[in-house]
Each structure stands twice: as structure tokens, then as C-alpha cells.
PDB file of C-alpha atoms in Angstrom:
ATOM      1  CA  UNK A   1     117.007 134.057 133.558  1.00 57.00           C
ATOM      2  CA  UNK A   2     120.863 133.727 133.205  1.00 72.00           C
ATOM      3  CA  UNK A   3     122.523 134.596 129.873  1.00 67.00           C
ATOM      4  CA  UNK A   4     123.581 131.026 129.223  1.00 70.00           C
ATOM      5  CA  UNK A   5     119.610 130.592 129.254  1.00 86.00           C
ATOM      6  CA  UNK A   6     118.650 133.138 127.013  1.00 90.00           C
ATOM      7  CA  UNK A   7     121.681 132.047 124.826  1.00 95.00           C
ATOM      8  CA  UNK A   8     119.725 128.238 124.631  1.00 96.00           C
ATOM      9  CA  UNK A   9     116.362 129.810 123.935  1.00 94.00           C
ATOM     10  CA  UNK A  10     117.727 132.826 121.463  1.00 94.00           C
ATOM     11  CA  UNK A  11     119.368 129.779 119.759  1.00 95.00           C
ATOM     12  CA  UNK A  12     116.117 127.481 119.388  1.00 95.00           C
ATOM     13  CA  UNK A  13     113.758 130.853 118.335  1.00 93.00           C
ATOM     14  CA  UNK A  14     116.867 131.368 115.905  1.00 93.00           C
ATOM     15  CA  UNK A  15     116.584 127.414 114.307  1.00 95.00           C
ATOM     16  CA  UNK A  16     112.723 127.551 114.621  1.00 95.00           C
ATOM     17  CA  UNK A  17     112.392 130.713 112.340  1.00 93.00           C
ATOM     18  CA  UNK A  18     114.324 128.783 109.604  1.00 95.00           C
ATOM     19  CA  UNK A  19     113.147 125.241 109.737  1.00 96.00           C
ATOM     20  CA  UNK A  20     109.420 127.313 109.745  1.00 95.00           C
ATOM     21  CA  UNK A  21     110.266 128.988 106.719  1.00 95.00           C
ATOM     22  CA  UNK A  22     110.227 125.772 104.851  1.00 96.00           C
ATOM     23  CA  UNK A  23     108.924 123.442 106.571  1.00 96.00           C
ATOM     24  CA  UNK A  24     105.171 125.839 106.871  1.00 94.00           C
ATOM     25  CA  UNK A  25     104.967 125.551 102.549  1.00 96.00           C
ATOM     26  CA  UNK A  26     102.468 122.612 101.330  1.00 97.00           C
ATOM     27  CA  UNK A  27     104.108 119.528  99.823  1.00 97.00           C
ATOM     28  CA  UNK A  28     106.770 120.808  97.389  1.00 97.00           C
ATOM     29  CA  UNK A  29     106.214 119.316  94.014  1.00 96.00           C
ATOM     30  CA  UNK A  30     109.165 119.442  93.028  1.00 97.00           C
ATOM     31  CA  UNK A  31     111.005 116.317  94.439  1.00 96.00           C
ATOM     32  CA  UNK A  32     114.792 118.084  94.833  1.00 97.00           C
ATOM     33  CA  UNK A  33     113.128 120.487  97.170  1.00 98.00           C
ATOM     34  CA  UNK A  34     110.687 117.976  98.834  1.00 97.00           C
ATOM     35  CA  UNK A  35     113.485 116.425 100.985  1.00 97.00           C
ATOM     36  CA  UNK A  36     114.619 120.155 102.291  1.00 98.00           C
ATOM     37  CA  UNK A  37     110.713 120.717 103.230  1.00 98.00           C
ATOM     38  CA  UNK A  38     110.857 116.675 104.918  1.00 98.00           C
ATOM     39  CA  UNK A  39     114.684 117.723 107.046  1.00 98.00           C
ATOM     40  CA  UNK A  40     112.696 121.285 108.000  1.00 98.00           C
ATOM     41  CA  UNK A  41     109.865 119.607 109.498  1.00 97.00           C
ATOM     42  CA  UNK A  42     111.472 116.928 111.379  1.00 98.00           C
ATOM     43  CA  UNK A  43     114.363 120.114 112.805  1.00 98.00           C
ATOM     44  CA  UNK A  44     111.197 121.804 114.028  1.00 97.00           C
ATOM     45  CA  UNK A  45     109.959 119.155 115.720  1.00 97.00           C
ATOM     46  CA  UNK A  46     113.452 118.328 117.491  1.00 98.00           C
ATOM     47  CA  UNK A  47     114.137 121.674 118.271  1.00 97.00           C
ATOM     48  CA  UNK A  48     110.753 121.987 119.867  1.00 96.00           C
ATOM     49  CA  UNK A  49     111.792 119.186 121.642  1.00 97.00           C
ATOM     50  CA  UNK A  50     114.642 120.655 122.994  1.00 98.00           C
ATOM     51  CA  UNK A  51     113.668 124.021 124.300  1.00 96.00           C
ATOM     52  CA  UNK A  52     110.657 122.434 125.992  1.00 96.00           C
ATOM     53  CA  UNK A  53     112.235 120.055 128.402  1.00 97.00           C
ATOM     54  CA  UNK A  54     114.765 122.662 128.621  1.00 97.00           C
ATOM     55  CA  UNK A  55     111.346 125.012 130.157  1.00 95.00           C
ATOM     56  CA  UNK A  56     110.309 122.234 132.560  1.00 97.00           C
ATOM     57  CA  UNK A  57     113.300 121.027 133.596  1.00 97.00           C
ATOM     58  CA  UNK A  58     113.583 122.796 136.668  1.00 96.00           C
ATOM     59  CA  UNK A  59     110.249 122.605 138.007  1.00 97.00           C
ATOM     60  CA  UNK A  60     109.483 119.269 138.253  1.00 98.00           C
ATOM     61  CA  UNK A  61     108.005 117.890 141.757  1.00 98.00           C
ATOM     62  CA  UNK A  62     109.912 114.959 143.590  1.00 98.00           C
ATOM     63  CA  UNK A  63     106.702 112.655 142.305  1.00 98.00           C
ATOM     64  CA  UNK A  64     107.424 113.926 138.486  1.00 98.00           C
ATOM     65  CA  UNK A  65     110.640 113.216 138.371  1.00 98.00           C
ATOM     66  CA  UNK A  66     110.467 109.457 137.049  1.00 98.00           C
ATOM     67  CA  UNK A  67     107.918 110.410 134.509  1.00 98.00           C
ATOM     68  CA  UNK A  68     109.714 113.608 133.514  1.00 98.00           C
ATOM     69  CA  UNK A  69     113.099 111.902 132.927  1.00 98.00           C
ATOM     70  CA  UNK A  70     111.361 109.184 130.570  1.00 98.00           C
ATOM     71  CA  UNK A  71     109.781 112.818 128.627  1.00 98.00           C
ATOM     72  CA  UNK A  72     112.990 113.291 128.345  1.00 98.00           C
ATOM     73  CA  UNK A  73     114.651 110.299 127.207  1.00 98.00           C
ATOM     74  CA  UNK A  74     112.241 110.429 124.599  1.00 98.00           C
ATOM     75  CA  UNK A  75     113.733 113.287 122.983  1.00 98.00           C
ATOM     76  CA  UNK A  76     117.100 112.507 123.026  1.00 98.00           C
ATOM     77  CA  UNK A  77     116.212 108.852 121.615  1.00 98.00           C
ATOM     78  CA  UNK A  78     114.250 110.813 118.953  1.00 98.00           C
ATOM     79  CA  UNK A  79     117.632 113.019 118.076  1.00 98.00           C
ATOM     80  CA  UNK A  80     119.846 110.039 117.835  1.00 98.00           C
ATOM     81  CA  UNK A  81     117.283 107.879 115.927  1.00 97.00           C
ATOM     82  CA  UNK A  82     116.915 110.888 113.159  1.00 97.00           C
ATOM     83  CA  UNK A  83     120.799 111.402 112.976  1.00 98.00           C
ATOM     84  CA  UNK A  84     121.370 107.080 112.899  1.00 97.00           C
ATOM     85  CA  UNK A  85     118.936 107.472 109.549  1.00 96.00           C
ATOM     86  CA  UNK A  86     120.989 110.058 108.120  1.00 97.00           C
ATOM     87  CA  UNK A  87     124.465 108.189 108.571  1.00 97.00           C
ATOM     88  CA  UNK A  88     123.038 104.879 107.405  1.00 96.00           C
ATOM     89  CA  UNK A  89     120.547 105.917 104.696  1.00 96.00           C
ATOM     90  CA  UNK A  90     119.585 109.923 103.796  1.00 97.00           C
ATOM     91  CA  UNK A  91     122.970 111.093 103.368  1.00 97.00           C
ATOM     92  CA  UNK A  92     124.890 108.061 101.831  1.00 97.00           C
ATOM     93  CA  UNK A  93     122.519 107.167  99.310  1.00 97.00           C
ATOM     94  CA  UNK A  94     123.177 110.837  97.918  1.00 97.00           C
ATOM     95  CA  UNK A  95     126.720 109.886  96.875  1.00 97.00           C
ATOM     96  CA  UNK A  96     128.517 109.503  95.057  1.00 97.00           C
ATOM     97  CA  UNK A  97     126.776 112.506  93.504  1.00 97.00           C
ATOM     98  CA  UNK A  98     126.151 114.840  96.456  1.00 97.00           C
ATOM     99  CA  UNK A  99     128.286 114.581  99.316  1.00 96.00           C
ATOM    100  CA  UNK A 100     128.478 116.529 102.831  1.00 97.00           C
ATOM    101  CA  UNK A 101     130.089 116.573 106.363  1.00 96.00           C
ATOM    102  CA  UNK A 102     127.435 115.080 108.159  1.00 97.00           C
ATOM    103  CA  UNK A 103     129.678 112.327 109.780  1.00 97.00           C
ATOM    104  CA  UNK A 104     132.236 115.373 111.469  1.00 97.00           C
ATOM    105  CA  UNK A 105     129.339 117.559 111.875  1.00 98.00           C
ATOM    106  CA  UNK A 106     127.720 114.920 113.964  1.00 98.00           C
ATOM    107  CA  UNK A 107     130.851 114.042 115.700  1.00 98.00           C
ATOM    108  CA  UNK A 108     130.595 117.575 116.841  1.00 98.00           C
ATOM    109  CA  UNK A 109     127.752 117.082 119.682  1.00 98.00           C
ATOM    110  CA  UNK A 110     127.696 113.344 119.947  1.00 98.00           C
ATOM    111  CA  UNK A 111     129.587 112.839 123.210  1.00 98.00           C
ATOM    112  CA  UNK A 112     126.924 115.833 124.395  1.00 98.00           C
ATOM    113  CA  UNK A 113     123.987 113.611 123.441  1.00 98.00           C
ATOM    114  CA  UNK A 114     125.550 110.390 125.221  1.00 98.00           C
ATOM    115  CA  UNK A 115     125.945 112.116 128.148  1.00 98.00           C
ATOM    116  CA  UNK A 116     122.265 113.279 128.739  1.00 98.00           C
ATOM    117  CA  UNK A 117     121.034 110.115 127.107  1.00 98.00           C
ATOM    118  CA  UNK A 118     123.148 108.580 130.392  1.00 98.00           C
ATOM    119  CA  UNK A 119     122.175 110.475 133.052  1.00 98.00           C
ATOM    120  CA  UNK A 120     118.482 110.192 132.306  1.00 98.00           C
ATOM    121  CA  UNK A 121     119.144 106.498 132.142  1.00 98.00           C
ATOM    122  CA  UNK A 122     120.759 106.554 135.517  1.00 98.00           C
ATOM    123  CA  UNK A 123     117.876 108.833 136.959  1.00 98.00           C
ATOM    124  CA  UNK A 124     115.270 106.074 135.711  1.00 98.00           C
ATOM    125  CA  UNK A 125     117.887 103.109 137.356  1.00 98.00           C
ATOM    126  CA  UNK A 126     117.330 101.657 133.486  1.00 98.00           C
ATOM    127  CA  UNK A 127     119.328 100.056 130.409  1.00 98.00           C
ATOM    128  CA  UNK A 128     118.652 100.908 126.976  1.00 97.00           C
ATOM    129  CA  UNK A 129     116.123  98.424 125.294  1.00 96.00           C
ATOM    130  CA  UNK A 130     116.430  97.147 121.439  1.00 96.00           C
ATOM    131  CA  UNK A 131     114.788  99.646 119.442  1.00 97.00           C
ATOM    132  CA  UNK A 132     114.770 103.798 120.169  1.00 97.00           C
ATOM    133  CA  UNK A 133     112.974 104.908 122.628  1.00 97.00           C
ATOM    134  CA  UNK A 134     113.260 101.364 124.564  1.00 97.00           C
ATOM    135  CA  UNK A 135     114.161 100.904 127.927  1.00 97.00           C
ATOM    136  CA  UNK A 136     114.729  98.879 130.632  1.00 96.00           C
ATOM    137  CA  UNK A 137     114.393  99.548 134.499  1.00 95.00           C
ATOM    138  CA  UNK A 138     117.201  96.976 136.728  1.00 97.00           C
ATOM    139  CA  UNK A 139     115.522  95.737 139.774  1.00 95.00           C
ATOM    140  CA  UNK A 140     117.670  96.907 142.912  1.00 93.00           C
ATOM    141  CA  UNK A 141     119.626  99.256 140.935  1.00 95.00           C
ATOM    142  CA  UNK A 142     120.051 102.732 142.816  1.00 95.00           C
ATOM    143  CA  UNK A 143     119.050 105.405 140.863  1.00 97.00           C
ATOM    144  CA  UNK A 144     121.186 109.012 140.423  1.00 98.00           C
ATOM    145  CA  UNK A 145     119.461 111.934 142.087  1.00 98.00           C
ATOM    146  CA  UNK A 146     117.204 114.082 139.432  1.00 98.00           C
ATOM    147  CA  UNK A 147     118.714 117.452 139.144  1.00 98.00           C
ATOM    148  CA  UNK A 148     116.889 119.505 136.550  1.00 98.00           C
ATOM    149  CA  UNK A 149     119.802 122.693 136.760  1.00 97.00           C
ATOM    150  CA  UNK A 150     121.782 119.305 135.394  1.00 98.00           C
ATOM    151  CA  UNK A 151     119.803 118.734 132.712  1.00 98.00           C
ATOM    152  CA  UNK A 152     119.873 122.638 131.311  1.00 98.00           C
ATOM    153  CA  UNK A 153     123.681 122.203 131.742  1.00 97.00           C
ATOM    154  CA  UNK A 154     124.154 119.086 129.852  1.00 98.00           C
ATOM    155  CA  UNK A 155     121.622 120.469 126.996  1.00 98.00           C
ATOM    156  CA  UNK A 156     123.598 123.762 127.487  1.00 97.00           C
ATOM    157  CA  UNK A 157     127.298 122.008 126.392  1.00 97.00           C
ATOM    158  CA  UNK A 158     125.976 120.669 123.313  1.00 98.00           C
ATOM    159  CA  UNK A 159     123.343 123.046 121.927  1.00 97.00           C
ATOM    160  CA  UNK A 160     125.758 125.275 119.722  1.00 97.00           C
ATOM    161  CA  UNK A 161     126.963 122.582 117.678  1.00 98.00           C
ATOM    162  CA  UNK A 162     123.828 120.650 117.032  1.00 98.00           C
ATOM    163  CA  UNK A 163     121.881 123.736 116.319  1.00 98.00           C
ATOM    164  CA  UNK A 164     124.198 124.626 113.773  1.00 98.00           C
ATOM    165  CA  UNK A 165     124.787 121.585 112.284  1.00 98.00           C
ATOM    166  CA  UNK A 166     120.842 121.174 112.031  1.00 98.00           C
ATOM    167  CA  UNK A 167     120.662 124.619 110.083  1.00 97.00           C
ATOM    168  CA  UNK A 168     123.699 123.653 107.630  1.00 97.00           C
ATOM    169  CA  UNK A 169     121.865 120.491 106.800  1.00 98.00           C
ATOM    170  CA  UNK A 170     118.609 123.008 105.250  1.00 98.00           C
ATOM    171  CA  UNK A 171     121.608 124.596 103.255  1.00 97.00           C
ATOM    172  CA  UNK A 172     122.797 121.182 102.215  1.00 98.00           C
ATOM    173  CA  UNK A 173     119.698 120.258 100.606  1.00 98.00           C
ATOM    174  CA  UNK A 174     119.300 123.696  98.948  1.00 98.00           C
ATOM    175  CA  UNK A 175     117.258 122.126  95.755  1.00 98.00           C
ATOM    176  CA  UNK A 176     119.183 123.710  92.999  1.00 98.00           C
ATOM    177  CA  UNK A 177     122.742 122.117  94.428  1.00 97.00           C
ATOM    178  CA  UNK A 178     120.876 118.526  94.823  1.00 98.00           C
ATOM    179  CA  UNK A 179     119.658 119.287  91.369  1.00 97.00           C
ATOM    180  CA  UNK A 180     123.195 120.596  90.243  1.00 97.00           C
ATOM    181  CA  UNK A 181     125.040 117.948  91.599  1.00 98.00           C
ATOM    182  CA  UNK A 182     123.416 115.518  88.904  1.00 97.00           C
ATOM    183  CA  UNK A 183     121.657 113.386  91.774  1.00 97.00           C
ATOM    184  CA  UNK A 184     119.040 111.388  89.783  1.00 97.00           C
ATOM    185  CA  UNK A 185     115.322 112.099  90.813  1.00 96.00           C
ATOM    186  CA  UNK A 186     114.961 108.159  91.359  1.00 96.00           C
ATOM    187  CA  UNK A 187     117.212 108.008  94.906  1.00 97.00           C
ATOM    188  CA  UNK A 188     114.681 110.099  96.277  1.00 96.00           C
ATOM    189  CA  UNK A 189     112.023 106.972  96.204  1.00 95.00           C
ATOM    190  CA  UNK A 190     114.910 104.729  97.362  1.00 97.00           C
ATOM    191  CA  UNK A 191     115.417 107.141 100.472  1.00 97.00           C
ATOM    192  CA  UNK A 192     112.397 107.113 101.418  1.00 95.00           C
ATOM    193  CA  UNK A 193     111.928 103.234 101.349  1.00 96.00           C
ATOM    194  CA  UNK A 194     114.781 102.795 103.433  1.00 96.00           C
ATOM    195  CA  UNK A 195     113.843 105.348 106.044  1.00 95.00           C
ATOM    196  CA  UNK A 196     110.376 103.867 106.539  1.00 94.00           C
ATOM    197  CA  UNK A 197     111.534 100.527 106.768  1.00 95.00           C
ATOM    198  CA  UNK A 198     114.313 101.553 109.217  1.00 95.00           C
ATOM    199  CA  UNK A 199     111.439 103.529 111.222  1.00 95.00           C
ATOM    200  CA  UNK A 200     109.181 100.403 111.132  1.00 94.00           C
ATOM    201  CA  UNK A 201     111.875  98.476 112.560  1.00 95.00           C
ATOM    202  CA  UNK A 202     114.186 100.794 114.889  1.00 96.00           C
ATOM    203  CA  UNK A 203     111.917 103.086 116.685  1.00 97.00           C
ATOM    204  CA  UNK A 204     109.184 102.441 119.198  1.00 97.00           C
ATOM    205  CA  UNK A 205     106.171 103.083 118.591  1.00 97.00           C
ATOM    206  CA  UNK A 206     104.676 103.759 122.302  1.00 97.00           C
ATOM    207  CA  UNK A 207     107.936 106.529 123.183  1.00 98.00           C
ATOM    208  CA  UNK A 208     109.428 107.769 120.210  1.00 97.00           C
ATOM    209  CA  UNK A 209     106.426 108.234 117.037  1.00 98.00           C
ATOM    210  CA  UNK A 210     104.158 109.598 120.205  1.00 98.00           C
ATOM    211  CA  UNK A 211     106.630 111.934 121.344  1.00 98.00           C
ATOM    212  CA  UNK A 212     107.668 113.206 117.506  1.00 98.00           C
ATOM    213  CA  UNK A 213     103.807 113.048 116.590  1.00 97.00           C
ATOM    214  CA  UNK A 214     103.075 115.402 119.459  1.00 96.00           C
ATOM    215  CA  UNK A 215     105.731 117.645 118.650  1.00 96.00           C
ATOM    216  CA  UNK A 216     105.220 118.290 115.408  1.00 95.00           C
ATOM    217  CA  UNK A 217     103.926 122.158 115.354  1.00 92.00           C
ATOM    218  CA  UNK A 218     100.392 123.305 113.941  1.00 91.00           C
ATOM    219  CA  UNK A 219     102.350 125.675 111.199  1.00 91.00           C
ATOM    220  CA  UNK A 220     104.333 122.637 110.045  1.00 94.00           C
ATOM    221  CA  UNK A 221     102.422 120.878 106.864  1.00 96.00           C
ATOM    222  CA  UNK A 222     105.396 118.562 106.976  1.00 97.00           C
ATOM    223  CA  UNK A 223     105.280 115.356 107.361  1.00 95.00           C
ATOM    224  CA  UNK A 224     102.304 114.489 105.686  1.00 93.00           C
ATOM    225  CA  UNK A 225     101.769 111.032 108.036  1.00 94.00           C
ATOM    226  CA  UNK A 226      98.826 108.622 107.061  1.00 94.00           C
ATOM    227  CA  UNK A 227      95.473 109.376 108.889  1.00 95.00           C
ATOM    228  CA  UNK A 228      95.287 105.908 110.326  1.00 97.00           C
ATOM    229  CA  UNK A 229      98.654 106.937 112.184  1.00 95.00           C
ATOM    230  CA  UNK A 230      97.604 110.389 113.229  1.00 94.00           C
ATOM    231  CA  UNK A 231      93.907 109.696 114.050  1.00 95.00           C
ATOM    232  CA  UNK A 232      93.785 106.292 115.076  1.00 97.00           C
ATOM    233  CA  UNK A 233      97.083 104.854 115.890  1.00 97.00           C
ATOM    234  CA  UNK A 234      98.615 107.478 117.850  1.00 97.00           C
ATOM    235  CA  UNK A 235      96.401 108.821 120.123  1.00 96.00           C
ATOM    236  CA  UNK A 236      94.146 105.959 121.135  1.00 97.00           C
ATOM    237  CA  UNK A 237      96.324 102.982 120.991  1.00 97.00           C
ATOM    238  CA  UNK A 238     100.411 103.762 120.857  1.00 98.00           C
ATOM    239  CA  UNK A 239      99.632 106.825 123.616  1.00 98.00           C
ATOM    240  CA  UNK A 240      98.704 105.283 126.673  1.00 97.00           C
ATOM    241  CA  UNK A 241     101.377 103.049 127.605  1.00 97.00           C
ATOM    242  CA  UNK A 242     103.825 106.386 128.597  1.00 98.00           C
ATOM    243  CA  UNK A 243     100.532 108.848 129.196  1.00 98.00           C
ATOM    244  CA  UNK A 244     102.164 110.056 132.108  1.00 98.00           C
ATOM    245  CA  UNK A 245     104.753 111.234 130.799  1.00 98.00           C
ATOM    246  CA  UNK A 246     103.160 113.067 127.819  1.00 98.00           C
ATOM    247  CA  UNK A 247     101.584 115.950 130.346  1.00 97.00           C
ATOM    248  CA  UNK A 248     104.811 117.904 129.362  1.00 98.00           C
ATOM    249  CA  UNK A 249     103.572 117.710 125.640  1.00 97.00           C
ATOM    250  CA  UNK A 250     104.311 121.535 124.451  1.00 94.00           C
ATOM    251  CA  UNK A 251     101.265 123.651 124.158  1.00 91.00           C
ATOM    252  CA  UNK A 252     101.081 125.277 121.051  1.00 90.00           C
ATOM    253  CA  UNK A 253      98.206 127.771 122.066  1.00 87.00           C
ATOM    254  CA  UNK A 254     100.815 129.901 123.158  1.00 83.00           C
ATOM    255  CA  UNK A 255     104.509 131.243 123.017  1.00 79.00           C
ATOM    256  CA  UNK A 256     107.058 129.756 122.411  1.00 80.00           C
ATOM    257  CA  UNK A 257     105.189 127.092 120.608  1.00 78.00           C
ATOM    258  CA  UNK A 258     102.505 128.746 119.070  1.00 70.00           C
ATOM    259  CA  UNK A 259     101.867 130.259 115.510  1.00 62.00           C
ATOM    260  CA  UNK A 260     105.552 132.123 114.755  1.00 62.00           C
ATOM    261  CA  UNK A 261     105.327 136.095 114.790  1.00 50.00           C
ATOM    262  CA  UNK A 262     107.816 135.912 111.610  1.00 54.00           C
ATOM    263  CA  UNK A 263     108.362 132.945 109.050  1.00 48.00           C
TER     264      UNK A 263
END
């Protein structure tokens, strides 16, 4: 393993220890520290995310390759779809009370995201379809070579800043400054209607809730999604349009994904 390799994992154990330390309580009653338990949960998930496809990158078979790249299209769309919510809904609707960099912070590793997002577009010969997680494959167009080493490298140039910026935002929504900062309990309700509706409408189904469903680890008591989703929706209708790509689904029997050694 090279050191920038044990830099990317020692920097996803790193995130996974905090987002776990929150995100492994039961439902917070108190709503100020309900939405740092909701952000700790969904990091988990995304950092998950990350560090697997950053595993299986480079041992995927010439006959995986289509399937794999689609894996992990998935979570990149899933990334960009969570940080499009918090420009357009989580974080504004806090102000004026309770404001925060998220916009520059963001900024930060947002050319890093495009870039993958790109290249795994190019692999699949595809365009970007309507909602996240969408896509389109072009007839005749020639696809770009798979190269997994590519893949670590472009998750390599952009890791630092999003990992970062995804542990400030757990110190942003420390409960005491959200409570401090005189934001009224009521915005919470609003946030959350907006950030449903924009899931209903923005994200597919079939890619992006399967993939974030699947991801979300056994310690993690957050989200709390309905059964019908979960049980019903999920795995035995939304699931098999992509089921070949889900074989790269972490396992969470074991290490790196299993129960955490320290919380």
C-alpha cells in the first residue's frame, strides 16, 4: 500500500470515528441536536461510500468495468445531490440566524468531484440524465479506457478538503450554537419539508436511494426511513434495475465496515 493510500483510508477511519459518535445515539429528542445526529448519519454513509470504491477500484475484471463505473457514479451523484440540498435548503434556511461557510467550503473540492463525476461518464460513453443518479448511454460514442489507479488518483486530489469540510459541518451544528444563535425550533420542520420534497423530486430512486440505503452502516440509527422504503421499496422493487452493479455493496460483517472498535 503506498502512503498516499494509507493517507485516503487513515482519513475515512478518521471521519468515520466522528460521524459514528453521533450518528450511533437513538433519535435525539431534542430537535437542535437532531439535525447534527441527521448530517452524522448521512457523512457515514458517504464516507463509506468513498473508501469502498476506493478498495475495489483496482481490481475490477475487463467484464466489471461497465457495471463498476455506474457503482461508482452512484456515489459521486449521491455526494453532489447531499451538498445541492445543503446550498439550496439546509444551510440557507438557517439564516439569517445561523450562518456558515458552506458555499467556500464546498468550492474547496468541487472541481475534484466534476472531474470523477466526468471520467466515469466517459468510461460508461453516457450523458447525465434529469434527476441524480440519471444517466444516459450515446449510441456510437467511444468510451475512455477504465483505469481504476485513475480513479484512486482523482478520489486522492480531492479527499482532504471534503473530508474536512464534512467534519466542520458536525461542529457547525454543535446544538448549543444552533440553540445560541436564536434559530427558532420551527425551521427545523420547514427543513425537513423541503429536503424531502427536493429528494422526491431530484434523486433517482433505482441509483441513488439504493446505493445510500445500502450504505447506511448497521451502528448508524440514523436516518430513521419508513419501513415501506426499507422493507418493501428498496430491496424488491427500486433494486433490480442496477443489481449488477450493487455486488460492490460494502460488507459490513467485517473491517473496515463493520461494528467500529472505538465510537
Amino acid at each position: 500500500m503506498t502512503s498516499t493510500s494509507t493517507q485516503f483510508i487513515d482519513m475515512c477511519n478518521k471521519a468515520r470515528a466522528l460521524f459514528a459518535k453521533y450518528c450511533s445515539e437513538p433519535l435525539p429528542k431534542d430537535p437542535y441536536a437532531k439535525m447534527r445526529w441527521e448530517m452524522a448519519g448521512a457523512h457515514a454513509y458517504l464516507t463509506d461510500a468513498l473508501h469502498n470504491i476506493y478498495l475495489w477500484s483496482d481490481k475490477i475484471s475487463p467484464s466489471e468495468e461497465q457495471d463498476f463505473a455506474f457503482f461508482c457514479y452512484c456515489a459521486i451523484q449521491n455526494i453532489e445531490h447531499h451538498h445541492h440540498l445543503e446550498e439550496t435548503h439546509v444551510f440557507p434556511s438557517m439564516e439569517p440566524e445561523y450562518k456558515t461557510d458552506v458555499l467556500n467550503e464546498h468550492a474547496a473540492f468541487a472541481k475534484g468531484l466534476h472531474d470523477l463525476d466526468s471520467y466515469l461518464l466517459a468510461v460508461m460513453g453516457a450523458d447525465k440524465g434529469e434527476k441524480y443518479g440519471q444517466m444516459t448511454k450515446v449510441p456510437n460514442r467511444n468510451k475512455e479506457a477504465y483505469n481504476g489507479q485513475r480513479i484512486k488518483q482523482l478520489l486522492e486530489a480531492f479527499a482532504f478538503p471534503l473530508f474536512t469540510h464534512l467534519q466542520h459541518e458536525i461542529g457547525w451544528l454543535n446544538p448549543e450554537r444552533l440553540r445560541e444563535s436564536g434559530l427558532p425550533v420551527s425551521r427545523f420542520a420547514e427543513i425537513e419539508t423541503l429536503v424531502q420534497e427536493h429528494i422526491k423530486n431530484e434523486a433517482d430512486g433505482p441509483s441513488v436511494v439504493v446505493f445510500a440505503v445500502f450504505h447506511f452502516p448497521p451502528y448508524s440509527q440514523s436516518p430513521q426511513l419508513p419501513w415501506i422504503l426499507q422493507k418493501v421499496l428498496v430491496p424488491y422493487v427500486l433494486y433490480w434495475k442496477h443489481r449488477k452493479s450493487w455486488r460492490w455493496l460494502p460488507d459490513y460483517s467485517k473491517q473496515p465496515f463493520g461494528p467500529l472498535v472505538q465510537i
